[in-house]
PDB file of C-alpha atoms in Angstrom:
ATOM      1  CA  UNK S   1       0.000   0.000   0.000  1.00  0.00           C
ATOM      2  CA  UNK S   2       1.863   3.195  -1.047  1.00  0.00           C
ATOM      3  CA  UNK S   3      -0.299   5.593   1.333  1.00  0.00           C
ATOM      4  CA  UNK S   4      -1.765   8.861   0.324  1.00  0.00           C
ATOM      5  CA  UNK S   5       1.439  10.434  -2.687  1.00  0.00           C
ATOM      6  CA  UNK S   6       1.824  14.035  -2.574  1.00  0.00           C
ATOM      7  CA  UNK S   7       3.590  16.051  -5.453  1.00  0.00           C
ATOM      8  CA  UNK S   8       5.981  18.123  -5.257  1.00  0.00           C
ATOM      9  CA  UNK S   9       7.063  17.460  -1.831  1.00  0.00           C
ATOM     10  CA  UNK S  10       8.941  21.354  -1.842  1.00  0.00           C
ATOM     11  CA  UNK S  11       8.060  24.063  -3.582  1.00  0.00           C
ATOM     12  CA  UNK S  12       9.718  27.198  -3.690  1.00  0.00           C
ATOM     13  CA  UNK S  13       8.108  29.970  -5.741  1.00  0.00           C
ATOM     14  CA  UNK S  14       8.171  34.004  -6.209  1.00  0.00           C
ATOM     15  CA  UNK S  15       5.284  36.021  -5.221  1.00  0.00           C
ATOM     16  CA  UNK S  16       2.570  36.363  -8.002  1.00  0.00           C
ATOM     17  CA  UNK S  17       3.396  33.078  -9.180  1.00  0.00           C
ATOM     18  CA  UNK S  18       0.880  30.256  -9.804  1.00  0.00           C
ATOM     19  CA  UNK S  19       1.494  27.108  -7.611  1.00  0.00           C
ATOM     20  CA  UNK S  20      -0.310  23.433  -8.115  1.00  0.00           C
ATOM     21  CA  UNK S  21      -0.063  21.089  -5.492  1.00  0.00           C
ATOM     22  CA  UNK S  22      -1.032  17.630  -6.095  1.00  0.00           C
ATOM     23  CA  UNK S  23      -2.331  14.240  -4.586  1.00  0.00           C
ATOM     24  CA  UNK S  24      -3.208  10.384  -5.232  1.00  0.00           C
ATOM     25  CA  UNK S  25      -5.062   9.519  -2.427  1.00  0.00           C
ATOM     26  CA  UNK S  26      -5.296   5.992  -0.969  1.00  0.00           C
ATOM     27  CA  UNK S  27      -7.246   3.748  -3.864  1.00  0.00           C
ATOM     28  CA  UNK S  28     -10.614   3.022  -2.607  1.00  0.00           C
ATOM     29  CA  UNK S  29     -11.243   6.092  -0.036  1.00  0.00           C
ATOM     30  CA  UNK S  30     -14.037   7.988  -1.333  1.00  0.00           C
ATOM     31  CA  UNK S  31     -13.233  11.277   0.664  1.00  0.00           C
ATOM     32  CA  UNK S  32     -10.399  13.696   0.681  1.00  0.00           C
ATOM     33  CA  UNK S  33      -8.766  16.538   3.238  1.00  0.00           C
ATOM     34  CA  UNK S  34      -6.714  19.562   2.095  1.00  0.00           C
ATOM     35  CA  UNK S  35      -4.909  21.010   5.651  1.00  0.00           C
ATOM     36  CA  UNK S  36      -2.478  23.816   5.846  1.00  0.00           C
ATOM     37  CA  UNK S  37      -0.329  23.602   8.535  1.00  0.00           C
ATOM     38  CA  UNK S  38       1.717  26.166  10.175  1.00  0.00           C
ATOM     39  CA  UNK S  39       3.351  27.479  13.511  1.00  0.00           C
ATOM     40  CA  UNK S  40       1.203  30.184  14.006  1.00  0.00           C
ATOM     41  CA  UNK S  41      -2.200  28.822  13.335  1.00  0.00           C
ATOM     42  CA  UNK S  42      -1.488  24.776  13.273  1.00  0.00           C
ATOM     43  CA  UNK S  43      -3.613  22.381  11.308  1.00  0.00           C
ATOM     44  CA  UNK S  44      -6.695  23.435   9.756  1.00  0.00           C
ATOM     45  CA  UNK S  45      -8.507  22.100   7.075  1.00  0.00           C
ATOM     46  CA  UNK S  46      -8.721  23.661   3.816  1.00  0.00           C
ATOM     47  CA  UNK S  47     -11.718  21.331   1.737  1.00  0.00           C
ATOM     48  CA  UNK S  48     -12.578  18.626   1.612  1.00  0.00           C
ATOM     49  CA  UNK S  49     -14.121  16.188  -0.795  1.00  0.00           C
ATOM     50  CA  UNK S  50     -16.553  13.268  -0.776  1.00  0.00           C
ATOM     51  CA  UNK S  51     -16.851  11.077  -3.723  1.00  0.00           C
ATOM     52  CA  UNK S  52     -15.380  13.467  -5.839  1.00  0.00           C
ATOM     53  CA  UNK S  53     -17.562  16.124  -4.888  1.00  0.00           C
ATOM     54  CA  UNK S  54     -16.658  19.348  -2.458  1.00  0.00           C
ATOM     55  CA  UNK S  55     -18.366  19.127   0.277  1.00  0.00           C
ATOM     56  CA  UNK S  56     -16.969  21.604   2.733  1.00  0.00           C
ATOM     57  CA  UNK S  57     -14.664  24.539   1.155  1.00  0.00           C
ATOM     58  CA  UNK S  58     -15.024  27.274   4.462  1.00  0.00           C
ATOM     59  CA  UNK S  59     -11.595  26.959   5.551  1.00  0.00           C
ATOM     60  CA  UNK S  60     -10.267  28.140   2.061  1.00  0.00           C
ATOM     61  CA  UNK S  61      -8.717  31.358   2.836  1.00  0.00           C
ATOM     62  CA  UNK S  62      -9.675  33.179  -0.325  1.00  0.00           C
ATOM     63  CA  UNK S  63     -10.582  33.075  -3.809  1.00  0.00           C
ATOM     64  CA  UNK S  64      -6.841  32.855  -4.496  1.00  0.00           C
ATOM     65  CA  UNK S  65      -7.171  29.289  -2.956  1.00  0.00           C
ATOM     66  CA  UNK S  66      -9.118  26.436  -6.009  1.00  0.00           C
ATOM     67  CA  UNK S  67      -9.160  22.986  -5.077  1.00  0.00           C
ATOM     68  CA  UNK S  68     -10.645  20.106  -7.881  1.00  0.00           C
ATOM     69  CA  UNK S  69     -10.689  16.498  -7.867  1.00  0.00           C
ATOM     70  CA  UNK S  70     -11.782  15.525 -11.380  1.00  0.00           C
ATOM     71  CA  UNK S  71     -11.945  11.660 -10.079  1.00  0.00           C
ATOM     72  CA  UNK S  72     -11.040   9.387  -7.138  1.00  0.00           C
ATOM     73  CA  UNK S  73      -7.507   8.939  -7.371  1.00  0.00           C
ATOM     74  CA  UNK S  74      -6.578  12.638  -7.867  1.00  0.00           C
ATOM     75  CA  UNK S  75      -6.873  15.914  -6.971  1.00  0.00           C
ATOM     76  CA  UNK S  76      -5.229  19.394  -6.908  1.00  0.00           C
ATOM     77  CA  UNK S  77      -4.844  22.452  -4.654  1.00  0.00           C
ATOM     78  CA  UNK S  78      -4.218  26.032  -6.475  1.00  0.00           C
ATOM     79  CA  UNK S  79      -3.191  28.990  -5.626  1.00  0.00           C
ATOM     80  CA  UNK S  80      -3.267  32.125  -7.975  1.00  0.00           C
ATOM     81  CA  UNK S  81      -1.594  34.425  -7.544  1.00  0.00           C
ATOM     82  CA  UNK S  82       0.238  33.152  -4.226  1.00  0.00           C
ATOM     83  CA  UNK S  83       1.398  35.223  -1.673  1.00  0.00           C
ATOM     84  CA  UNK S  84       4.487  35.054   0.705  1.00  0.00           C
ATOM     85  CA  UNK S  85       1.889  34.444   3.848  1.00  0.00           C
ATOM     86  CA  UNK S  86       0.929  30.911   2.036  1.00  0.00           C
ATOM     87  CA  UNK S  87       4.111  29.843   2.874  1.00  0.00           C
ATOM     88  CA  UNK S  88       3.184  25.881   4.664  1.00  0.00           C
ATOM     89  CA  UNK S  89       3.360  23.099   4.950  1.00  0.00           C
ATOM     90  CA  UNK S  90       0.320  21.572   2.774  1.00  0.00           C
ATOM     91  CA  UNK S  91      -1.111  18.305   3.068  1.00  0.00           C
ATOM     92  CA  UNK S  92      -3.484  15.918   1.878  1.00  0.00           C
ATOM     93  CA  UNK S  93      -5.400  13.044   3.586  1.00  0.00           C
ATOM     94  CA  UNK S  94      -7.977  10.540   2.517  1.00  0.00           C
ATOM     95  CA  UNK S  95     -10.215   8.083   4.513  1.00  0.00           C
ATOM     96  CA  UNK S  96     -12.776   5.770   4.008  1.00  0.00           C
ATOM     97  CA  UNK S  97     -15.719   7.872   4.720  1.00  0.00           C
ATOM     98  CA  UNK S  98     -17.778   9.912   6.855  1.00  0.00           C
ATOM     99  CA  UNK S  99     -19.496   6.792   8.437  1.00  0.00           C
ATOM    100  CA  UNK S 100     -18.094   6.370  12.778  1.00  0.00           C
ATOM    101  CA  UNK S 101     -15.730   3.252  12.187  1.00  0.00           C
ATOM    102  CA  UNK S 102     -14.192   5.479   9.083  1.00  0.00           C
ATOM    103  CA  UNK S 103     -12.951   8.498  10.620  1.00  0.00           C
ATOM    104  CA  UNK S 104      -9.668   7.693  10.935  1.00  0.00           C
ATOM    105  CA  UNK S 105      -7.595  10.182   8.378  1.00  0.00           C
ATOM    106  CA  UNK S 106      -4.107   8.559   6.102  1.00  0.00           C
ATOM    107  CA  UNK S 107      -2.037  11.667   5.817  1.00  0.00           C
ATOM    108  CA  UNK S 108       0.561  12.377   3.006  1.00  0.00           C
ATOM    109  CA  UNK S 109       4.148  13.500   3.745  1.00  0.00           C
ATOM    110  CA  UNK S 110       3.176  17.249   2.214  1.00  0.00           C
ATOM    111  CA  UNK S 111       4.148  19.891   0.244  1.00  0.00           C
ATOM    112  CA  UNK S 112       6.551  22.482   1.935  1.00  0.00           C
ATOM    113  CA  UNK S 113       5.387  25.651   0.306  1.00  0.00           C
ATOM    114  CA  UNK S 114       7.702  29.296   0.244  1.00  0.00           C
ATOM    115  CA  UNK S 115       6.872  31.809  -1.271  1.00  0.00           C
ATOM    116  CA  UNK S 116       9.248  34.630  -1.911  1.00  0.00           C
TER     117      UNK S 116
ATOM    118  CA  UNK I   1     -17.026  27.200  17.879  1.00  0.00           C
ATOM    119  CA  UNK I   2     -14.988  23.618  18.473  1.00  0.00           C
ATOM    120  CA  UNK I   3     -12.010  24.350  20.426  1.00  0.00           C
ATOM    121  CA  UNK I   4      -9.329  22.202  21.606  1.00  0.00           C
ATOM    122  CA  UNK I   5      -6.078  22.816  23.625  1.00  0.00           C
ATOM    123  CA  UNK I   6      -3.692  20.761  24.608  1.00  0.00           C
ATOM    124  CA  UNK I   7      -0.990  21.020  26.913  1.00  0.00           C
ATOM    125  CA  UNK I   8       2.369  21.188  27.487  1.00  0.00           C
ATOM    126  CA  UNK I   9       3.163  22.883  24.906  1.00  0.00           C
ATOM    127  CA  UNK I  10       6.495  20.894  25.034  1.00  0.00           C
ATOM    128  CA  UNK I  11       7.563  18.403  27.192  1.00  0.00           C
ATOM    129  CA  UNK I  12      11.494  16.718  27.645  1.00  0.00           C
ATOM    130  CA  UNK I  13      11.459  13.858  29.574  1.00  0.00           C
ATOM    131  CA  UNK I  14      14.445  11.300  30.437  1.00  0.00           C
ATOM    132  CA  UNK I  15      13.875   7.668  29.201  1.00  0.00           C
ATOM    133  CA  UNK I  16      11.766   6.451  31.277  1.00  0.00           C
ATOM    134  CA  UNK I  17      10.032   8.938  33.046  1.00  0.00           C
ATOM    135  CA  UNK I  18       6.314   8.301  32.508  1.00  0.00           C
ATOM    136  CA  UNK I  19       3.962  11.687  31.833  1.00  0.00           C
ATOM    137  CA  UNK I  20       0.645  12.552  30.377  1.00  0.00           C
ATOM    138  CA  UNK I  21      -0.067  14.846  27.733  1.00  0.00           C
ATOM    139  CA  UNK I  22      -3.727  16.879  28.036  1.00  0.00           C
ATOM    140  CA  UNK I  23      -5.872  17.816  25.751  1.00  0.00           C
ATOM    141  CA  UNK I  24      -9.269  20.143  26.601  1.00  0.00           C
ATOM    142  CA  UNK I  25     -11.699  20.051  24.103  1.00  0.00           C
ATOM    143  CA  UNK I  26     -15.394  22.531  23.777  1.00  0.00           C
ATOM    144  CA  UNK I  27     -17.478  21.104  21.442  1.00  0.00           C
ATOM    145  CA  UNK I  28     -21.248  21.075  21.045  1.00  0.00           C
ATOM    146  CA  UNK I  29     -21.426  17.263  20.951  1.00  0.00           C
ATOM    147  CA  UNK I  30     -18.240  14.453  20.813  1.00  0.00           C
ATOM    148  CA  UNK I  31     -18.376  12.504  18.145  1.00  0.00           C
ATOM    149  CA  UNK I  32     -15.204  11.312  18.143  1.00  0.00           C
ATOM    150  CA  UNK I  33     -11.748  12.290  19.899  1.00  0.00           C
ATOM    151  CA  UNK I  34      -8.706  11.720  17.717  1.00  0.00           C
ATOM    152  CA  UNK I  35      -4.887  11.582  19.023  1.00  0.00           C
ATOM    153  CA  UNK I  36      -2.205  11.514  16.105  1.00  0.00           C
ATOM    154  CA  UNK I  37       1.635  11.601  16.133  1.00  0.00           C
ATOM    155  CA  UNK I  38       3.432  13.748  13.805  1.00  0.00           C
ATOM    156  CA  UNK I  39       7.523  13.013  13.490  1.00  0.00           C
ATOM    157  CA  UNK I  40       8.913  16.315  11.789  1.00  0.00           C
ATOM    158  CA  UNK I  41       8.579  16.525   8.158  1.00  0.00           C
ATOM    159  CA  UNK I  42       6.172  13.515   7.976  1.00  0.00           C
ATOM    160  CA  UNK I  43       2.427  14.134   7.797  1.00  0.00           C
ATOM    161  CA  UNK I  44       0.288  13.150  11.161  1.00  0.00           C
ATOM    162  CA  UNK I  45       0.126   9.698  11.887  1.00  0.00           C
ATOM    163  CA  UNK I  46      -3.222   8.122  13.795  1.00  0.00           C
ATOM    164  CA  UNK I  47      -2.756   6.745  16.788  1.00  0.00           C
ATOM    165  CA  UNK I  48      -6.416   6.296  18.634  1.00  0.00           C
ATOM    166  CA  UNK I  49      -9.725   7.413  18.707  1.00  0.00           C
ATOM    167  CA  UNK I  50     -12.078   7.513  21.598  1.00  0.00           C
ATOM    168  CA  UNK I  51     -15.945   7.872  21.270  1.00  0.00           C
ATOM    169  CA  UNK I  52     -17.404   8.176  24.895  1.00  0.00           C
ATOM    170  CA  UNK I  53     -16.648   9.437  28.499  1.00  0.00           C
ATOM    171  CA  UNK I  54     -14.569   6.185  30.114  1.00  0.00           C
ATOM    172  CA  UNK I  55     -13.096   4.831  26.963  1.00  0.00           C
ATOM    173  CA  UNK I  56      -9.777   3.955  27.085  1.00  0.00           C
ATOM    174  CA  UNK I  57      -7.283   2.655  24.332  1.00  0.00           C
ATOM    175  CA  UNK I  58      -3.901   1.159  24.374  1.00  0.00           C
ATOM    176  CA  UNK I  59      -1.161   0.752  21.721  1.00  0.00           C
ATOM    177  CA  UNK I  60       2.844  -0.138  23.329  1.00  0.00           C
ATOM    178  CA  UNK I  61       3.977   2.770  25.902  1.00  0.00           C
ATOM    179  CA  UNK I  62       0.715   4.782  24.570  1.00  0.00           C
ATOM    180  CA  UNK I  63      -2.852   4.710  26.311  1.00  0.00           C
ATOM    181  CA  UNK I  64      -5.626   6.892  25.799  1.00  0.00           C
ATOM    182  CA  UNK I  65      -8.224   8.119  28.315  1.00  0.00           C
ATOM    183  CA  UNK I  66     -11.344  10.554  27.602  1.00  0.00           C
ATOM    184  CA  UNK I  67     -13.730  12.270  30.240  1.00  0.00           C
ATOM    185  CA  UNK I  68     -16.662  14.865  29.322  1.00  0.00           C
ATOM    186  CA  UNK I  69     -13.959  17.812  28.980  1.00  0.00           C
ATOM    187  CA  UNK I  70     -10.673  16.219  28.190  1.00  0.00           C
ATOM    188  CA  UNK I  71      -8.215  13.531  26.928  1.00  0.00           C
ATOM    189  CA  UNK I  72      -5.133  12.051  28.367  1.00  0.00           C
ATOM    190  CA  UNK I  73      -2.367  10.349  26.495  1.00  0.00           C
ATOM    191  CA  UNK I  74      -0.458   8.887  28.691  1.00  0.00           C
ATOM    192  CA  UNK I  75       3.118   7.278  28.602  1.00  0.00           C
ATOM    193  CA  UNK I  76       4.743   5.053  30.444  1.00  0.00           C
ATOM    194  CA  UNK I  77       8.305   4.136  30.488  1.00  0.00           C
ATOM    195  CA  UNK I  78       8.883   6.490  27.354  1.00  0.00           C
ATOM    196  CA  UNK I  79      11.999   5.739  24.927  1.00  0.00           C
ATOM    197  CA  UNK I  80      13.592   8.061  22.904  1.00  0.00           C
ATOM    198  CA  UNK I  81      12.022   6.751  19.458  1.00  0.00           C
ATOM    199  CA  UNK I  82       9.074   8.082  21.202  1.00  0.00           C
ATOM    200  CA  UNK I  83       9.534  11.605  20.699  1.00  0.00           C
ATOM    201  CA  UNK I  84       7.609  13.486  18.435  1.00  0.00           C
ATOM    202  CA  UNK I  85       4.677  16.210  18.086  1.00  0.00           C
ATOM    203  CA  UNK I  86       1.312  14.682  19.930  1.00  0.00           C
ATOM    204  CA  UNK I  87      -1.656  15.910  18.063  1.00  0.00           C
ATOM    205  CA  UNK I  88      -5.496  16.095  19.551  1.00  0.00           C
ATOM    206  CA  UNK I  89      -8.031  16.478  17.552  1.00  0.00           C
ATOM    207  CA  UNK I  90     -12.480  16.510  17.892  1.00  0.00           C
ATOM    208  CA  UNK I  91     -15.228  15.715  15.554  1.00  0.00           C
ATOM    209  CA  UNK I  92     -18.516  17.462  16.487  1.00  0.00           C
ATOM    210  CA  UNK I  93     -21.919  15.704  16.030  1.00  0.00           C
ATOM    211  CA  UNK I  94     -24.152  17.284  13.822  1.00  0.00           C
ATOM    212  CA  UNK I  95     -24.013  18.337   9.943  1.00  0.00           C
ATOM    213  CA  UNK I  96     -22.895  20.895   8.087  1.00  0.00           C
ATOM    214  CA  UNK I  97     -24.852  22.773   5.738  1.00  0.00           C
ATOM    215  CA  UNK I  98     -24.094  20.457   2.968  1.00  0.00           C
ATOM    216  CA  UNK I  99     -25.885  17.632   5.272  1.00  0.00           C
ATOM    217  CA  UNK I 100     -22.267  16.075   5.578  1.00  0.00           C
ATOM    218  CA  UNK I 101     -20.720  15.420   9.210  1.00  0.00           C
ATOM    219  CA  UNK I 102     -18.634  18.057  10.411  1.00  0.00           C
ATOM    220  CA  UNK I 103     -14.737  17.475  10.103  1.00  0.00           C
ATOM    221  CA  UNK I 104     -11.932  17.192  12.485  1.00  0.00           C
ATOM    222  CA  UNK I 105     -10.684  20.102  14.619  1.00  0.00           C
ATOM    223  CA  UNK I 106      -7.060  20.078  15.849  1.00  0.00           C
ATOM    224  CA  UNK I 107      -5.378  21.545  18.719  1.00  0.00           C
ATOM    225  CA  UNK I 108      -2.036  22.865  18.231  1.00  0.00           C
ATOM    226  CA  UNK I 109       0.199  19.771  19.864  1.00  0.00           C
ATOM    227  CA  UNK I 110       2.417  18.682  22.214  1.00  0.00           C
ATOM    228  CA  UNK I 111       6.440  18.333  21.509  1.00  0.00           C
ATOM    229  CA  UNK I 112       7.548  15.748  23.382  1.00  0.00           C
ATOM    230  CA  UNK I 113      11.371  15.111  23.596  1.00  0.00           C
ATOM    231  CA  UNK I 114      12.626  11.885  25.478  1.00  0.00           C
ATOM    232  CA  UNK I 115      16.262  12.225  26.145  1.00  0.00           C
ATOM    233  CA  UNK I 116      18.332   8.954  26.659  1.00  0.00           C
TER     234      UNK I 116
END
């Protein structure tokens, strides 16, 4: 089982620049966490996605942020244009479902983003 | 609002010293209670989850204890492989807008450092 894969796994961009980050979440979960983590504010969730579909985008920061999962074994995280205060680590988690015995979240090893 | 807090903030102990790390939670109903380890530059890694005042889990040097308010994570005889960031985490009950359960919230962790 090769876990949830996370592309790239650093990034290093310039302000104004457009920046993709992408993941293959474990085959056969159906739903799918974007989290930003950083010192100041921790982990919080970004989107996330349920059989393909978004389900819960509030913790998107701004229309900058674009997340899309055109089917179950990928999906992407944008930002346009990014800004040096997106500098994180981003990652991406899938589980089974929303159902009790499924809650249990697979992380990926993330995407250290800086922006310059 | 869900809140959770955990504390220390950081903890060193010598190998072998048991502790407990603590972790408050305010939420409007538990669904679940979630305790992850993070290793630095890895993406959290789940340890236990807890559903209901009393519960307890085990796993090694690990157990986990929940009351109406909080969560302990205790460990006993502690080895130096065991250090690491301790993340808490809560899912409410209820749904969110969507109709979809509500998604995890996480406090901001405990560094734990056992020296040999």
């Amino acid at each position: 089982d090769a876990g949830v894969i996370q592309s790239p796994r650093h990034e290093v961009t310039e302000m104004g620049q457009e920046v993709t980050l992408r993941c293959k979440p474990i085959s056969g979960h159906n739903s799918l966490f974007w989290y930003r983590q950083t010192m100041m504010r921790g982990l919080e969730l970004l989107i996330y996605f349920n059989n393909n579909v978004p389900i819960d985008d509030s913790g998107m920061p701004e229309d900058r942020f674009s997340a899309k999962m055109p089917n179950a074994s990928f999906s992407t995280l944008k930002i346009q244009p990014s800004e040096p205060r997106d500098s994180a680590v981003y990652f991406c988690a899938s589980n089974l479902g929303s159902g009790r015995a499924y809650n249990e979240q697979f992380f990926g090893p993330g995407t250290r983003l800086t922006v310059l | 609002e869900d809140q959770v807090t955990q504390s220390p903030e950081a903890l060193r102990l010598q190998e072998g010293e048991s502790s407990s790390l603590n972790c408050s939670y305010t939420v409007s109903g538990l669904r679940g209670l979630f305790w992850y380890r993070q290793d630095p530059g890895k993406g959290p890694e789940f340890l236990f989850t807890l559903y209901s005042a009393g519960e307890e889990k085990e796993k090694e040097r690990l157990k986990a204890t929940l009351t109406k308010k909080e969560s302990f994570l205790h460990i006993t005889a502690p080895k130096p492989e065991d250090s690491a960031t301790y993340l808490c985490a809560v899912q409410a009950n209820g749904l969110i807008s969507s109709g979809s359960a509500r998604q995890l919230t996480f406090g901001s962790g405990t560094q734990l450092t056992v020296l040999p």
